[in-house]
């Protein structure tokens, strides 16, 4: 009988992965890093304005989507000038939005070319939405090291 180094769960059967938390046993310990805050996410997305390489965590992606939604709501209540500012804002954020989408797909091991699924009405958007909900790959993939997990 052994215990998981990550969660302390007792493991009675011979296993290579903890049944409780998914930590690899007797090899390496994978730990999750703290979640990225709302402000940090916005800062990361704008600092990586046109960076299509690398990976983006779920929190980074969804906080940026939330930020764009809030800005859109605020601009929509301003009569006439809001529409003009909304169009300018949309044009200014189209590249960082595409970049964070590509990095989010990279985080789950998918190519950024999967964004072309948006060209398929309704179904494409649903597929991309589902992809953005997946958890990060725990180990390094072809797009770089994990931004959520660290291997000790």
mmCIF file with all atom_site columns, C-alpha atoms in Angstrom:
data_model
loop_
_atom_site.group_PDB
_atom_site.id
_atom_site.type_symbol
_atom_site.label_atom_id
_atom_site.label_alt_id
_atom_site.label_comp_id
_atom_site.label_asym_id
_atom_site.label_entity_id
_atom_site.label_seq_id
_atom_site.pdbx_PDB_ins_code
_atom_site.Cartn_x
_atom_site.Cartn_y
_atom_site.Cartn_z
_atom_site.occupancy
_atom_site.B_iso_or_equiv
_atom_site.pdbx_formal_charge
_atom_site.auth_seq_id
_atom_site.auth_comp_id
_atom_site.auth_asym_id
_atom_site.auth_atom_id
_atom_site.pdbx_PDB_model_num
ATOM 1   C CA . UNK A 1 1   ? 0.000   0.000  0.000   1.00 0.00 ? 1   UNK A CA 1
ATOM 2   C CA . UNK A 1 2   ? 1.298   3.456  -0.906  1.00 0.00 ? 2   UNK A CA 1
ATOM 3   C CA . UNK A 1 3   ? 0.156   7.051  -0.678  1.00 0.00 ? 3   UNK A CA 1
ATOM 4   C CA . UNK A 1 4   ? -0.065  9.671  -3.400  1.00 0.00 ? 4   UNK A CA 1
ATOM 5   C CA . UNK A 1 5   ? 2.516   12.415 -2.863  1.00 0.00 ? 5   UNK A CA 1
ATOM 6   C CA . UNK A 1 6   ? 0.055   15.013 -4.185  1.00 0.00 ? 6   UNK A CA 1
ATOM 7   C CA . UNK A 1 7   ? -3.260  14.310 -2.416  1.00 0.00 ? 7   UNK A CA 1
ATOM 8   C CA . UNK A 1 8   ? -2.354  11.702 0.228   1.00 0.00 ? 8   UNK A CA 1
ATOM 9   C CA . UNK A 1 9   ? -4.873  9.159  -1.087  1.00 0.00 ? 9   UNK A CA 1
ATOM 10  C CA . UNK A 1 10  ? -4.013  5.574  -0.139  1.00 0.00 ? 10  UNK A CA 1
ATOM 11  C CA . UNK A 1 11  ? -3.485  3.387  -3.189  1.00 0.00 ? 11  UNK A CA 1
ATOM 12  C CA . UNK A 1 12  ? -4.208  -0.292 -2.605  1.00 0.00 ? 12  UNK A CA 1
ATOM 13  C CA . UNK A 1 13  ? -3.886  -1.657 -6.135  1.00 0.00 ? 13  UNK A CA 1
ATOM 14  C CA . UNK A 1 14  ? -0.759  -1.409 -8.254  1.00 0.00 ? 14  UNK A CA 1
ATOM 15  C CA . UNK A 1 15  ? -1.298  1.664  -10.405 1.00 0.00 ? 15  UNK A CA 1
ATOM 16  C CA . UNK A 1 16  ? 0.765   4.164  -12.345 1.00 0.00 ? 16  UNK A CA 1
ATOM 17  C CA . UNK A 1 17  ? -1.712  7.011  -11.755 1.00 0.00 ? 17  UNK A CA 1
ATOM 18  C CA . UNK A 1 18  ? -3.483  8.094  -8.558  1.00 0.00 ? 18  UNK A CA 1
ATOM 19  C CA . UNK A 1 19  ? -7.206  7.275  -8.972  1.00 0.00 ? 19  UNK A CA 1
ATOM 20  C CA . UNK A 1 20  ? -8.140  10.339 -6.921  1.00 0.00 ? 20  UNK A CA 1
ATOM 21  C CA . UNK A 1 21  ? -6.126  13.203 -8.433  1.00 0.00 ? 21  UNK A CA 1
ATOM 22  C CA . UNK A 1 22  ? -4.441  11.731 -11.525 1.00 0.00 ? 22  UNK A CA 1
ATOM 23  C CA . UNK A 1 23  ? -0.858  12.266 -10.318 1.00 0.00 ? 23  UNK A CA 1
ATOM 24  C CA . UNK A 1 24  ? 1.693   9.957  -11.906 1.00 0.00 ? 24  UNK A CA 1
ATOM 25  C CA . UNK A 1 25  ? 3.049   7.624  -9.230  1.00 0.00 ? 25  UNK A CA 1
ATOM 26  C CA . UNK A 1 26  ? 6.658   6.543  -8.738  1.00 0.00 ? 26  UNK A CA 1
ATOM 27  C CA . UNK A 1 27  ? 7.790   8.693  -11.621 1.00 0.00 ? 27  UNK A CA 1
ATOM 28  C CA . UNK A 1 28  ? 7.155   12.405 -11.433 1.00 0.00 ? 28  UNK A CA 1
ATOM 29  C CA . UNK A 1 29  ? 4.712   14.590 -9.589  1.00 0.00 ? 29  UNK A CA 1
ATOM 30  C CA . UNK A 1 30  ? 2.547   16.972 -11.618 1.00 0.00 ? 30  UNK A CA 1
ATOM 31  C CA . UNK A 1 31  ? 1.217   19.943 -9.648  1.00 0.00 ? 31  UNK A CA 1
ATOM 32  C CA . UNK A 1 32  ? -1.210  22.626 -10.747 1.00 0.00 ? 32  UNK A CA 1
ATOM 33  C CA . UNK A 1 33  ? -0.095  26.249 -10.586 1.00 0.00 ? 33  UNK A CA 1
ATOM 34  C CA . UNK A 1 34  ? -2.444  28.908 -9.125  1.00 0.00 ? 34  UNK A CA 1
ATOM 35  C CA . UNK A 1 35  ? -5.114  30.336 -11.413 1.00 0.00 ? 35  UNK A CA 1
ATOM 36  C CA . UNK A 1 36  ? -4.303  33.501 -13.348 1.00 0.00 ? 36  UNK A CA 1
ATOM 37  C CA . UNK A 1 37  ? -6.300  36.514 -12.102 1.00 0.00 ? 37  UNK A CA 1
ATOM 38  C CA . UNK A 1 38  ? -8.640  38.644 -14.215 1.00 0.00 ? 38  UNK A CA 1
ATOM 39  C CA . UNK A 1 39  ? -6.200  41.566 -14.453 1.00 0.00 ? 39  UNK A CA 1
ATOM 40  C CA . UNK A 1 40  ? -3.214  39.330 -15.197 1.00 0.00 ? 40  UNK A CA 1
ATOM 41  C CA . UNK A 1 41  ? -5.151  37.622 -17.990 1.00 0.00 ? 41  UNK A CA 1
ATOM 42  C CA . UNK A 1 42  ? -5.988  40.910 -19.692 1.00 0.00 ? 42  UNK A CA 1
ATOM 43  C CA . UNK A 1 43  ? -2.394  42.063 -19.303 1.00 0.00 ? 43  UNK A CA 1
ATOM 44  C CA . UNK A 1 44  ? -1.060  38.792 -20.778 1.00 0.00 ? 44  UNK A CA 1
ATOM 45  C CA . UNK A 1 45  ? -3.444  38.896 -23.751 1.00 0.00 ? 45  UNK A CA 1
ATOM 46  C CA . UNK A 1 46  ? -2.567  42.481 -24.649 1.00 0.00 ? 46  UNK A CA 1
ATOM 47  C CA . UNK A 1 47  ? 1.169   41.973 -24.052 1.00 0.00 ? 47  UNK A CA 1
ATOM 48  C CA . UNK A 1 48  ? 1.033   38.968 -26.400 1.00 0.00 ? 48  UNK A CA 1
ATOM 49  C CA . UNK A 1 49  ? -0.960  41.070 -28.881 1.00 0.00 ? 49  UNK A CA 1
ATOM 50  C CA . UNK A 1 50  ? -0.013  39.059 -31.991 1.00 0.00 ? 50  UNK A CA 1
ATOM 51  C CA . UNK A 1 51  ? 1.718   36.035 -30.448 1.00 0.00 ? 51  UNK A CA 1
ATOM 52  C CA . UNK A 1 52  ? 0.212   32.940 -32.008 1.00 0.00 ? 52  UNK A CA 1
ATOM 53  C CA . UNK A 1 53  ? 2.771   30.532 -30.548 1.00 0.00 ? 53  UNK A CA 1
ATOM 54  C CA . UNK A 1 54  ? 2.727   29.063 -27.078 1.00 0.00 ? 54  UNK A CA 1
ATOM 55  C CA . UNK A 1 55  ? -0.172  28.106 -24.850 1.00 0.00 ? 55  UNK A CA 1
ATOM 56  C CA . UNK A 1 56  ? -2.985  29.902 -22.968 1.00 0.00 ? 56  UNK A CA 1
ATOM 57  C CA . UNK A 1 57  ? -4.755  28.576 -19.893 1.00 0.00 ? 57  UNK A CA 1
ATOM 58  C CA . UNK A 1 58  ? -8.539  28.388 -19.659 1.00 0.00 ? 58  UNK A CA 1
ATOM 59  C CA . UNK A 1 59  ? -8.620  31.237 -17.142 1.00 0.00 ? 59  UNK A CA 1
ATOM 60  C CA . UNK A 1 60  ? -6.515  33.465 -19.409 1.00 0.00 ? 60  UNK A CA 1
ATOM 61  C CA . UNK A 1 61  ? -8.814  32.790 -22.363 1.00 0.00 ? 61  UNK A CA 1
ATOM 62  C CA . UNK A 1 62  ? -12.151 33.102 -20.546 1.00 0.00 ? 62  UNK A CA 1
ATOM 63  C CA . UNK A 1 63  ? -11.176 36.219 -18.595 1.00 0.00 ? 63  UNK A CA 1
ATOM 64  C CA . UNK A 1 64  ? -10.228 37.879 -21.878 1.00 0.00 ? 64  UNK A CA 1
ATOM 65  C CA . UNK A 1 65  ? -13.576 36.842 -23.383 1.00 0.00 ? 65  UNK A CA 1
ATOM 66  C CA . UNK A 1 66  ? -15.352 38.242 -20.297 1.00 0.00 ? 66  UNK A CA 1
ATOM 67  C CA . UNK A 1 67  ? -13.390 41.509 -20.545 1.00 0.00 ? 67  UNK A CA 1
ATOM 68  C CA . UNK A 1 68  ? -14.364 41.927 -24.218 1.00 0.00 ? 68  UNK A CA 1
ATOM 69  C CA . UNK A 1 69  ? -17.995 41.156 -23.369 1.00 0.00 ? 69  UNK A CA 1
ATOM 70  C CA . UNK A 1 70  ? -18.061 43.768 -20.584 1.00 0.00 ? 70  UNK A CA 1
ATOM 71  C CA . UNK A 1 71  ? -16.447 46.422 -22.805 1.00 0.00 ? 71  UNK A CA 1
ATOM 72  C CA . UNK A 1 72  ? -18.987 45.584 -25.528 1.00 0.00 ? 72  UNK A CA 1
ATOM 73  C CA . UNK A 1 73  ? -21.881 45.974 -23.078 1.00 0.00 ? 73  UNK A CA 1
ATOM 74  C CA . UNK A 1 74  ? -20.581 49.309 -21.843 1.00 0.00 ? 74  UNK A CA 1
ATOM 75  C CA . UNK A 1 75  ? -20.106 50.629 -25.369 1.00 0.00 ? 75  UNK A CA 1
ATOM 76  C CA . UNK A 1 76  ? -23.544 49.395 -26.463 1.00 0.00 ? 76  UNK A CA 1
ATOM 77  C CA . UNK A 1 77  ? -25.361 51.635 -23.959 1.00 0.00 ? 77  UNK A CA 1
ATOM 78  C CA . UNK A 1 78  ? -23.681 54.806 -25.250 1.00 0.00 ? 78  UNK A CA 1
ATOM 79  C CA . UNK A 1 79  ? -25.908 56.269 -27.970 1.00 0.00 ? 79  UNK A CA 1
ATOM 80  C CA . UNK A 1 80  ? -24.398 56.657 -31.469 1.00 0.00 ? 80  UNK A CA 1
ATOM 81  C CA . UNK A 1 81  ? -20.802 57.243 -30.302 1.00 0.00 ? 81  UNK A CA 1
ATOM 82  C CA . UNK A 1 82  ? -20.891 53.800 -28.660 1.00 0.00 ? 82  UNK A CA 1
ATOM 83  C CA . UNK A 1 83  ? -21.373 52.116 -32.036 1.00 0.00 ? 83  UNK A CA 1
ATOM 84  C CA . UNK A 1 84  ? -18.392 53.923 -33.508 1.00 0.00 ? 84  UNK A CA 1
ATOM 85  C CA . UNK A 1 85  ? -16.234 53.155 -30.463 1.00 0.00 ? 85  UNK A CA 1
ATOM 86  C CA . UNK A 1 86  ? -17.465 49.545 -30.520 1.00 0.00 ? 86  UNK A CA 1
ATOM 87  C CA . UNK A 1 87  ? -16.362 49.096 -34.119 1.00 0.00 ? 87  UNK A CA 1
ATOM 88  C CA . UNK A 1 88  ? -12.973 50.660 -33.353 1.00 0.00 ? 88  UNK A CA 1
ATOM 89  C CA . UNK A 1 89  ? -12.581 48.448 -30.260 1.00 0.00 ? 89  UNK A CA 1
ATOM 90  C CA . UNK A 1 90  ? -13.558 45.322 -32.215 1.00 0.00 ? 90  UNK A CA 1
ATOM 91  C CA . UNK A 1 91  ? -11.018 46.088 -34.917 1.00 0.00 ? 91  UNK A CA 1
ATOM 92  C CA . UNK A 1 92  ? -8.340  46.789 -32.293 1.00 0.00 ? 92  UNK A CA 1
ATOM 93  C CA . UNK A 1 93  ? -8.935  43.486 -30.462 1.00 0.00 ? 93  UNK A CA 1
ATOM 94  C CA . UNK A 1 94  ? -9.461  41.115 -33.384 1.00 0.00 ? 94  UNK A CA 1
ATOM 95  C CA . UNK A 1 95  ? -5.772  40.133 -33.532 1.00 0.00 ? 95  UNK A CA 1
ATOM 96  C CA . UNK A 1 96  ? -5.334  39.516 -29.776 1.00 0.00 ? 96  UNK A CA 1
ATOM 97  C CA . UNK A 1 97  ? -8.632  37.598 -29.766 1.00 0.00 ? 97  UNK A CA 1
ATOM 98  C CA . UNK A 1 98  ? -7.453  35.340 -32.576 1.00 0.00 ? 98  UNK A CA 1
ATOM 99  C CA . UNK A 1 99  ? -4.050  34.944 -30.906 1.00 0.00 ? 99  UNK A CA 1
ATOM 100 C CA . UNK A 1 100 ? -5.497  33.870 -27.536 1.00 0.00 ? 100 UNK A CA 1
ATOM 101 C CA . UNK A 1 101 ? -7.877  31.484 -29.354 1.00 0.00 ? 101 UNK A CA 1
ATOM 102 C CA . UNK A 1 102 ? -4.930  29.865 -31.152 1.00 0.00 ? 102 UNK A CA 1
ATOM 103 C CA . UNK A 1 103 ? -2.901  29.650 -27.929 1.00 0.00 ? 103 UNK A CA 1
ATOM 104 C CA . UNK A 1 104 ? -5.918  28.101 -26.146 1.00 0.00 ? 104 UNK A CA 1
ATOM 105 C CA . UNK A 1 105 ? -6.164  25.440 -28.852 1.00 0.00 ? 105 UNK A CA 1
ATOM 106 C CA . UNK A 1 106 ? -2.418  24.826 -28.518 1.00 0.00 ? 106 UNK A CA 1
ATOM 107 C CA . UNK A 1 107 ? -2.918  24.266 -24.774 1.00 0.00 ? 107 UNK A CA 1
ATOM 108 C CA . UNK A 1 108 ? -5.142  21.259 -25.468 1.00 0.00 ? 108 UNK A CA 1
ATOM 109 C CA . UNK A 1 109 ? -2.840  19.941 -28.194 1.00 0.00 ? 109 UNK A CA 1
ATOM 110 C CA . UNK A 1 110 ? -4.821  21.173 -31.217 1.00 0.00 ? 110 UNK A CA 1
ATOM 111 C CA . UNK A 1 111 ? -3.546  23.203 -34.138 1.00 0.00 ? 111 UNK A CA 1
ATOM 112 C CA . UNK A 1 112 ? -4.590  26.828 -34.485 1.00 0.00 ? 112 UNK A CA 1
ATOM 113 C CA . UNK A 1 113 ? -5.977  25.924 -37.894 1.00 0.00 ? 113 UNK A CA 1
ATOM 114 C CA . UNK A 1 114 ? -8.969  24.440 -36.065 1.00 0.00 ? 114 UNK A CA 1
ATOM 115 C CA . UNK A 1 115 ? -10.240 28.039 -35.827 1.00 0.00 ? 115 UNK A CA 1
ATOM 116 C CA . UNK A 1 116 ? -11.286 27.637 -39.453 1.00 0.00 ? 116 UNK A CA 1
ATOM 117 C CA . UNK A 1 117 ? -14.152 25.564 -38.053 1.00 0.00 ? 117 UNK A CA 1
ATOM 118 C CA . UNK A 1 118 ? -15.796 28.940 -37.356 1.00 0.00 ? 118 UNK A CA 1
ATOM 119 C CA . UNK A 1 119 ? -16.502 29.029 -41.096 1.00 0.00 ? 119 UNK A CA 1
ATOM 120 C CA . UNK A 1 120 ? -18.992 26.176 -40.620 1.00 0.00 ? 120 UNK A CA 1
ATOM 121 C CA . UNK A 1 121 ? -22.201 27.853 -39.409 1.00 0.00 ? 121 UNK A CA 1
ATOM 122 C CA . UNK A 1 122 ? -23.310 26.974 -35.866 1.00 0.00 ? 122 UNK A CA 1
ATOM 123 C CA . UNK A 1 123 ? -21.562 23.577 -35.661 1.00 0.00 ? 123 UNK A CA 1
ATOM 124 C CA . UNK A 1 124 ? -18.079 25.099 -36.014 1.00 0.00 ? 124 UNK A CA 1
ATOM 125 C CA . UNK A 1 125 ? -18.698 27.584 -33.203 1.00 0.00 ? 125 UNK A CA 1
ATOM 126 C CA . UNK A 1 126 ? -20.033 24.808 -30.961 1.00 0.00 ? 126 UNK A CA 1
ATOM 127 C CA . UNK A 1 127 ? -16.959 22.639 -31.598 1.00 0.00 ? 127 UNK A CA 1
ATOM 128 C CA . UNK A 1 128 ? -14.561 25.523 -30.852 1.00 0.00 ? 128 UNK A CA 1
ATOM 129 C CA . UNK A 1 129 ? -16.566 26.380 -27.713 1.00 0.00 ? 129 UNK A CA 1
ATOM 130 C CA . UNK A 1 130 ? -16.243 22.780 -26.496 1.00 0.00 ? 130 UNK A CA 1
ATOM 131 C CA . UNK A 1 131 ? -12.496 22.771 -27.254 1.00 0.00 ? 131 UNK A CA 1
ATOM 132 C CA . UNK A 1 132 ? -12.018 25.893 -25.116 1.00 0.00 ? 132 UNK A CA 1
ATOM 133 C CA . UNK A 1 133 ? -13.607 24.081 -22.152 1.00 0.00 ? 133 UNK A CA 1
ATOM 134 C CA . UNK A 1 134 ? -11.057 21.211 -22.150 1.00 0.00 ? 134 UNK A CA 1
ATOM 135 C CA . UNK A 1 135 ? -8.380  21.129 -19.470 1.00 0.00 ? 135 UNK A CA 1
ATOM 136 C CA . UNK A 1 136 ? -4.753  21.825 -20.352 1.00 0.00 ? 136 UNK A CA 1
ATOM 137 C CA . UNK A 1 137 ? -2.456  18.988 -21.330 1.00 0.00 ? 137 UNK A CA 1
ATOM 138 C CA . UNK A 1 138 ? -0.406  18.261 -18.235 1.00 0.00 ? 138 UNK A CA 1
ATOM 139 C CA . UNK A 1 139 ? 2.933   17.809 -19.909 1.00 0.00 ? 139 UNK A CA 1
ATOM 140 C CA . UNK A 1 140 ? 4.841   19.705 -22.562 1.00 0.00 ? 140 UNK A CA 1
ATOM 141 C CA . UNK A 1 141 ? 3.368   19.306 -26.031 1.00 0.00 ? 141 UNK A CA 1
ATOM 142 C CA . UNK A 1 142 ? 4.548   20.387 -29.489 1.00 0.00 ? 142 UNK A CA 1
ATOM 143 C CA . UNK A 1 143 ? 3.476   23.971 -28.734 1.00 0.00 ? 143 UNK A CA 1
ATOM 144 C CA . UNK A 1 144 ? 5.552   24.384 -25.577 1.00 0.00 ? 144 UNK A CA 1
ATOM 145 C CA . UNK A 1 145 ? 5.531   23.709 -21.840 1.00 0.00 ? 145 UNK A CA 1
ATOM 146 C CA . UNK A 1 146 ? 2.314   23.731 -19.859 1.00 0.00 ? 146 UNK A CA 1
ATOM 147 C CA . UNK A 1 147 ? 1.298   27.062 -18.368 1.00 0.00 ? 147 UNK A CA 1
ATOM 148 C CA . UNK A 1 148 ? -0.947  25.358 -15.808 1.00 0.00 ? 148 UNK A CA 1
ATOM 149 C CA . UNK A 1 149 ? 1.024   22.362 -14.564 1.00 0.00 ? 149 UNK A CA 1
ATOM 150 C CA . UNK A 1 150 ? 4.577   21.992 -13.318 1.00 0.00 ? 150 UNK A CA 1
ATOM 151 C CA . UNK A 1 151 ? 6.391   18.657 -13.177 1.00 0.00 ? 151 UNK A CA 1
ATOM 152 C CA . UNK A 1 152 ? 8.485   18.097 -10.058 1.00 0.00 ? 152 UNK A CA 1
#
